[in-house]
């Protein structure tokens, strides 16, 4: 296995630049290109697409997956034999809502138990986080996907409840005079502005279609690609929003937000996917993450606010 070639390929894909890859490896750009070219000559097919954004081909992905596993195992071995241990790096792909709510509590507990691990968070939509583990860009991920990936383990962590909420002022303006589920209430839901996280966020539309059987007007929405700003805009009465309960426990308790429909709650299962590497410390750490995550999600889920799950 040509690990110099794999290092060059991995660096270009990671940094999206031959120049930056060369600086990282302390070699020339031409040397980076030559190493990748020799690797491709060995396998007889291209291993990356040579236009921005640089992406690995199917075989390139498999080789990078192998290279990431090798680096982890080498680092773990180094920890065992060196007096002064070097830091291990664990990359985790996780959805924005989990990262900005419950997962930080889990990470703090696990990080204290493993001070030599350096954590690298990759935030994306819950529908897309699994791609990072498949492409070798992460060793683990939080995803709503149930599928088991090759050479990976999958564990159900629990679920996140999403509530359709609005500020008190917004509720009074659009919904107070209508009975939940009535024709006039549904008309208010259609006509009132709503919030969405970003262009990739289809969850709000999916929930509206499931529970109320209409598709929201994309021209009647605010886009706020920040968990903090998203909640702030909702609190400031710019629109109603689908927000994870984990993020609004305080606001619900203090009456700053109103649940528009207490009978319809979107429950999203969350799974922990991780590469099944033959390293005892790595497996123990994953078990600890799973245990803490399950406990935190169960605690949040038990706070009902008089809600009925669907």
Short mmCIF file of C-alpha atoms in Angstrom, two decimals:
data_model
loop_
_atom_site.label_atom_id
_atom_site.label_comp_id
_atom_site.label_asym_id
_atom_site.label_seq_id
_atom_site.Cartn_x
_atom_site.Cartn_y
_atom_site.Cartn_z
CA UNK A 1 0.00 0.00 0.00
CA UNK A 2 1.45 3.37 -1.06
CA UNK A 3 0.82 5.42 2.05
CA UNK A 4 2.70 8.44 0.71
CA UNK A 5 0.30 8.53 -2.20
CA UNK A 6 -2.68 8.09 0.13
CA UNK A 7 -1.40 10.91 2.35
CA UNK A 8 -1.17 13.22 -0.65
CA UNK A 9 -4.64 12.25 -1.88
CA UNK A 10 -6.16 12.66 1.59
CA UNK A 11 -4.52 16.08 2.07
CA UNK A 12 -5.79 17.46 -1.24
CA UNK A 13 -9.33 16.26 -0.57
CA UNK A 14 -9.27 17.57 3.01
CA UNK A 15 -7.77 20.99 2.22
CA UNK A 16 -9.30 21.39 -1.27
CA UNK A 17 -5.97 22.70 -2.54
CA UNK A 18 -2.78 21.21 -3.98
CA UNK A 19 -0.83 24.18 -2.65
CA UNK A 20 -2.09 23.77 0.91
CA UNK A 21 -1.52 20.02 0.72
CA UNK A 22 2.05 20.63 -0.37
CA UNK A 23 2.64 23.05 2.52
CA UNK A 24 1.16 20.57 4.99
CA UNK A 25 3.39 17.74 3.73
CA UNK A 26 6.47 19.99 3.26
CA UNK A 27 6.86 18.97 -0.37
CA UNK A 28 6.30 20.73 -3.70
CA UNK A 29 2.96 20.88 -5.50
CA UNK A 30 4.42 18.84 -8.31
CA UNK A 31 5.46 16.17 -5.80
CA UNK A 32 1.89 16.04 -4.50
CA UNK A 33 0.57 15.61 -8.03
CA UNK A 34 3.21 13.00 -8.81
CA UNK A 35 2.38 10.92 -5.74
CA UNK A 36 -1.32 10.90 -6.63
CA UNK A 37 -0.50 10.12 -10.28
CA UNK A 38 1.67 7.15 -9.25
CA UNK A 39 -1.12 5.88 -7.03
CA UNK A 40 -3.60 6.15 -9.90
CA UNK A 41 -1.16 4.43 -12.24
CA UNK A 42 -0.87 1.56 -9.77
CA UNK A 43 -4.64 1.06 -9.66
CA UNK A 44 -5.23 1.94 -13.29
CA UNK A 45 -8.13 4.36 -12.64
CA UNK A 46 -8.54 7.99 -11.46
CA UNK A 47 -8.83 8.36 -7.69
CA UNK A 48 -10.09 11.95 -7.56
CA UNK A 49 -11.98 14.46 -9.70
CA UNK A 50 -9.54 17.21 -10.67
CA UNK A 51 -11.90 20.15 -10.49
CA UNK A 52 -13.26 22.07 -7.54
CA UNK A 53 -14.62 20.91 -5.25
CA UNK A 54 -12.10 18.05 -5.28
CA UNK A 55 -13.87 14.76 -4.62
CA UNK A 56 -12.64 11.16 -4.49
CA UNK A 57 -13.88 8.63 -7.00
CA UNK A 58 -15.52 5.43 -5.77
CA UNK A 59 -12.14 3.65 -5.44
CA UNK A 60 -10.62 6.80 -4.00
CA UNK A 61 -13.25 6.78 -1.23
CA UNK A 62 -12.45 3.17 -0.36
CA UNK A 63 -8.73 3.90 -0.17
CA UNK A 64 -9.30 7.01 1.98
CA UNK A 65 -11.53 4.98 4.31
CA UNK A 66 -8.71 2.49 4.71
CA UNK A 67 -6.17 5.28 5.27
CA UNK A 68 -8.29 6.90 8.00
CA UNK A 69 -8.60 3.59 9.82
CA UNK A 70 -4.85 3.01 9.55
CA UNK A 71 -4.15 6.47 11.02
CA UNK A 72 -6.46 5.80 13.96
CA UNK A 73 -4.89 2.41 14.70
CA UNK A 74 -1.38 3.88 14.43
CA UNK A 75 -2.29 6.66 16.82
CA UNK A 76 -3.82 4.20 19.27
CA UNK A 77 -0.68 2.05 19.13
CA UNK A 78 1.48 5.11 19.66
CA UNK A 79 -0.48 5.91 22.79
CA UNK A 80 0.25 2.49 24.18
CA UNK A 81 4.01 2.53 23.59
CA UNK A 82 4.97 6.18 24.07
CA UNK A 83 5.63 7.71 27.45
CA UNK A 84 4.35 11.07 26.30
CA UNK A 85 1.23 10.24 24.37
CA UNK A 86 0.21 12.17 21.30
CA UNK A 87 -3.40 13.22 20.96
CA UNK A 88 -5.88 11.00 19.14
CA UNK A 89 -8.36 12.73 16.86
CA UNK A 90 -11.97 11.60 16.66
CA UNK A 91 -14.03 13.22 13.92
CA UNK A 92 -17.81 13.15 14.41
CA UNK A 93 -20.42 14.20 11.85
CA UNK A 94 -23.51 15.45 13.65
CA UNK A 95 -26.68 17.36 12.87
CA UNK A 96 -26.82 21.02 13.90
CA UNK A 97 -29.70 20.59 16.38
CA UNK A 98 -27.94 17.82 18.31
CA UNK A 99 -24.59 19.63 18.33
CA UNK A 100 -26.09 22.84 19.68
CA UNK A 101 -28.34 21.21 22.29
CA UNK A 102 -27.83 17.87 24.02
CA UNK A 103 -24.57 16.57 22.53
CA UNK A 104 -22.34 19.17 24.21
CA UNK A 105 -23.31 17.69 27.61
CA UNK A 106 -22.29 14.23 26.39
CA UNK A 107 -19.05 15.48 24.85
CA UNK A 108 -17.95 17.26 28.04
CA UNK A 109 -18.40 14.11 30.13
CA UNK A 110 -16.57 11.86 27.67
CA UNK A 111 -13.82 14.39 26.96
CA UNK A 112 -12.99 14.59 30.66
CA UNK A 113 -12.60 10.81 30.75
CA UNK A 114 -10.38 10.87 27.63
CA UNK A 115 -8.16 13.97 27.91
CA UNK A 116 -5.82 12.78 25.15
CA UNK A 117 -8.54 12.74 22.50
CA UNK A 118 -9.05 15.78 20.26
CA UNK A 119 -12.63 16.11 19.02
CA UNK A 120 -13.46 17.33 15.53
CA UNK A 121 -17.13 18.15 14.95
CA UNK A 122 -18.57 18.24 11.43
CA UNK A 123 -22.04 19.81 11.39
CA UNK A 124 -24.60 19.08 8.67
CA UNK A 125 -28.21 18.08 8.17
CA UNK A 126 -29.24 14.81 9.87
CA UNK A 127 -30.04 13.35 6.46
CA UNK A 128 -26.45 13.95 5.31
CA UNK A 129 -24.21 13.19 8.28
CA UNK A 130 -23.99 9.50 7.36
CA UNK A 131 -22.26 10.47 4.10
CA UNK A 132 -19.19 11.56 6.06
CA UNK A 133 -18.69 8.16 7.63
CA UNK A 134 -19.23 6.44 4.26
CA UNK A 135 -16.67 8.73 2.60
CA UNK A 136 -14.08 8.29 5.33
CA UNK A 137 -14.33 11.91 6.50
CA UNK A 138 -15.54 10.93 9.98
CA UNK A 139 -15.06 7.99 12.32
CA UNK A 140 -18.55 8.33 13.78
CA UNK A 141 -21.79 10.17 13.17
CA UNK A 142 -25.20 10.96 14.64
CA UNK A 143 -27.85 10.31 12.01
CA UNK A 144 -31.52 9.51 11.61
CA UNK A 145 -30.57 6.70 9.20
CA UNK A 146 -31.23 3.16 10.38
CA UNK A 147 -29.06 1.44 7.78
CA UNK A 148 -25.94 -0.45 8.87
CA UNK A 149 -22.89 0.54 6.85
CA UNK A 150 -20.08 -1.91 6.00
CA UNK A 151 -17.53 -2.34 8.80
CA UNK A 152 -19.60 -0.07 11.08
CA UNK A 153 -21.68 -0.53 14.20
CA UNK A 154 -25.01 1.23 14.75
CA UNK A 155 -26.79 1.92 18.06
CA UNK A 156 -30.10 3.68 18.72
CA UNK A 157 -29.44 6.63 21.04
CA UNK A 158 -33.03 7.74 21.49
CA UNK A 159 -35.02 10.44 19.79
CA UNK A 160 -35.49 14.18 19.51
CA UNK A 161 -38.97 15.65 19.80
CA UNK A 162 -39.69 18.59 17.49
CA UNK A 163 -42.49 21.02 18.39
CA UNK A 164 -44.28 23.53 16.20
CA UNK A 165 -43.99 26.72 18.25
CA UNK A 166 -44.43 30.49 18.08
CA UNK A 167 -43.94 33.45 20.39
CA UNK A 168 -46.91 34.66 22.42
CA UNK A 169 -47.26 37.79 20.23
CA UNK A 170 -47.13 35.74 17.03
CA UNK A 171 -49.67 33.27 18.42
CA UNK A 172 -52.05 36.09 19.35
CA UNK A 173 -51.70 37.65 15.92
CA UNK A 174 -52.36 34.54 13.84
CA UNK A 175 -53.80 31.67 15.88
CA UNK A 176 -55.52 32.78 19.09
CA UNK A 177 -59.00 33.08 17.55
CA UNK A 178 -58.95 29.66 15.86
CA UNK A 179 -59.47 26.16 17.20
CA UNK A 180 -56.51 23.89 16.56
CA UNK A 181 -57.06 21.81 13.44
CA UNK A 182 -60.04 23.80 12.22
CA UNK A 183 -60.25 25.10 8.67
CA UNK A 184 -59.54 28.65 9.80
CA UNK A 185 -56.57 27.46 11.90
CA UNK A 186 -55.11 25.60 8.91
CA UNK A 187 -55.59 28.74 6.80
CA UNK A 188 -53.65 30.70 9.42
CA UNK A 189 -50.91 28.07 9.34
CA UNK A 190 -50.69 28.42 5.56
CA UNK A 191 -50.66 32.22 5.53
CA UNK A 192 -48.40 32.92 8.53
CA UNK A 193 -44.66 33.30 7.82
CA UNK A 194 -42.49 30.45 9.03
CA UNK A 195 -38.81 29.81 9.69
CA UNK A 196 -36.47 27.29 8.13
CA UNK A 197 -32.83 26.54 8.91
CA UNK A 198 -31.37 26.49 5.39
CA UNK A 199 -32.13 25.44 1.83
CA UNK A 200 -31.32 21.81 2.67
CA UNK A 201 -33.75 21.73 5.59
CA UNK A 202 -36.88 19.89 4.43
CA UNK A 203 -37.98 18.82 7.91
CA UNK A 204 -40.45 21.68 8.39
CA UNK A 205 -42.11 20.92 5.05
CA UNK A 206 -42.15 17.19 5.80
CA UNK A 207 -43.87 17.72 9.15
CA UNK A 208 -46.48 20.13 7.75
CA UNK A 209 -47.29 17.69 4.95
CA UNK A 210 -47.59 14.72 7.35
CA UNK A 211 -49.78 16.36 9.98
CA UNK A 212 -51.70 19.01 8.01
CA UNK A 213 -51.60 17.74 4.41
CA UNK A 214 -50.39 20.86 2.62
CA UNK A 215 -47.01 22.09 1.40
CA UNK A 216 -45.79 25.37 2.92
CA UNK A 217 -45.13 28.26 0.55
CA UNK A 218 -41.34 28.60 0.22
CA UNK A 219 -41.85 32.26 -0.65
CA UNK A 220 -43.35 32.83 2.79
CA UNK A 221 -40.38 31.79 4.90
CA UNK A 222 -37.35 33.25 6.66
CA UNK A 223 -34.04 31.37 6.35
CA UNK A 224 -31.78 31.46 9.42
CA UNK A 225 -28.84 28.99 9.23
CA UNK A 226 -27.90 29.32 12.89
CA UNK A 227 -29.55 27.44 15.76
CA UNK A 228 -29.24 30.47 18.04
CA UNK A 229 -30.57 32.97 15.48
CA UNK A 230 -33.31 30.56 14.42
CA UNK A 231 -34.71 30.47 17.95
CA UNK A 232 -34.21 34.21 18.42
CA UNK A 233 -36.23 35.05 15.31
CA UNK A 234 -39.03 32.82 16.55
CA UNK A 235 -38.97 34.49 19.97
CA UNK A 236 -39.11 37.89 18.26
CA UNK A 237 -42.33 36.92 16.42
CA UNK A 238 -40.94 36.80 12.89
CA UNK A 239 -42.50 33.40 12.23
CA UNK A 240 -43.53 30.05 13.64
CA UNK A 241 -40.97 27.26 13.62
CA UNK A 242 -40.31 23.59 14.18
CA UNK A 243 -37.76 23.49 17.00
CA UNK A 244 -36.33 20.56 18.99
CA UNK A 245 -37.74 20.45 22.50
CA UNK A 246 -34.18 20.08 23.82
CA UNK A 247 -33.51 23.66 22.71
CA UNK A 248 -36.60 25.33 24.18
CA UNK A 249 -37.25 23.71 27.57
CA UNK A 250 -36.62 27.03 29.35
CA UNK A 251 -38.74 29.06 26.92
CA UNK A 252 -41.64 26.61 27.22
CA UNK A 253 -41.40 26.57 31.01
CA UNK A 254 -41.34 30.37 31.21
CA UNK A 255 -44.20 30.73 28.72
CA UNK A 256 -42.17 32.62 26.14
CA UNK A 257 -43.10 30.13 23.43
CA UNK A 258 -46.47 28.53 22.68
CA UNK A 259 -46.87 25.03 21.21
CA UNK A 260 -49.26 25.47 18.28
CA UNK A 261 -50.53 21.89 18.30
CA UNK A 262 -49.94 19.80 21.43
CA UNK A 263 -51.32 16.67 19.75
CA UNK A 264 -48.79 16.56 16.92
CA UNK A 265 -45.16 16.09 17.86
CA UNK A 266 -42.49 14.99 15.40
CA UNK A 267 -40.26 12.35 16.90
CA UNK A 268 -36.93 11.81 15.15
CA UNK A 269 -34.89 8.69 16.06
CA UNK A 270 -31.14 9.26 16.34
CA UNK A 271 -28.50 6.59 15.77
CA UNK A 272 -24.81 6.48 16.59
CA UNK A 273 -22.82 4.99 13.69
CA UNK A 274 -19.12 4.30 14.17
CA UNK A 275 -16.38 2.34 12.50
CA UNK A 276 -15.82 -1.01 14.17
CA UNK A 277 -12.07 -0.76 14.77
CA UNK A 278 -10.17 -3.47 16.70
CA UNK A 279 -9.04 -1.15 19.48
CA UNK A 280 -10.26 -1.70 23.05
CA UNK A 281 -9.95 1.95 24.14
CA UNK A 282 -11.80 3.15 21.04
CA UNK A 283 -14.67 0.72 21.64
CA UNK A 284 -14.86 1.64 25.32
CA UNK A 285 -15.05 5.32 24.41
CA UNK A 286 -17.87 4.66 21.93
CA UNK A 287 -19.78 2.73 24.59
CA UNK A 288 -19.39 5.66 26.96
CA UNK A 289 -20.71 8.09 24.34
CA UNK A 290 -23.72 5.86 23.71
CA UNK A 291 -24.50 5.44 27.42
CA UNK A 292 -24.36 9.19 28.14
CA UNK A 293 -26.30 10.08 24.98
CA UNK A 294 -29.08 7.63 25.80
CA UNK A 295 -29.34 9.02 29.34
CA UNK A 296 -29.47 12.67 28.21
CA UNK A 297 -32.05 12.04 25.47
CA UNK A 298 -34.23 10.02 27.83
CA UNK A 299 -34.14 12.85 30.37
CA UNK A 300 -35.19 15.42 27.76
CA UNK A 301 -37.89 13.16 26.35
CA UNK A 302 -39.44 12.65 29.81
CA UNK A 303 -40.25 16.38 30.06
CA UNK A 304 -43.73 16.28 28.58
CA UNK A 305 -45.33 19.75 28.82
CA UNK A 306 -48.65 17.97 28.45
CA UNK A 307 -47.75 16.71 24.99
CA UNK A 308 -48.99 13.59 23.24
CA UNK A 309 -46.50 11.91 20.91
CA UNK A 310 -47.36 10.85 17.37
#
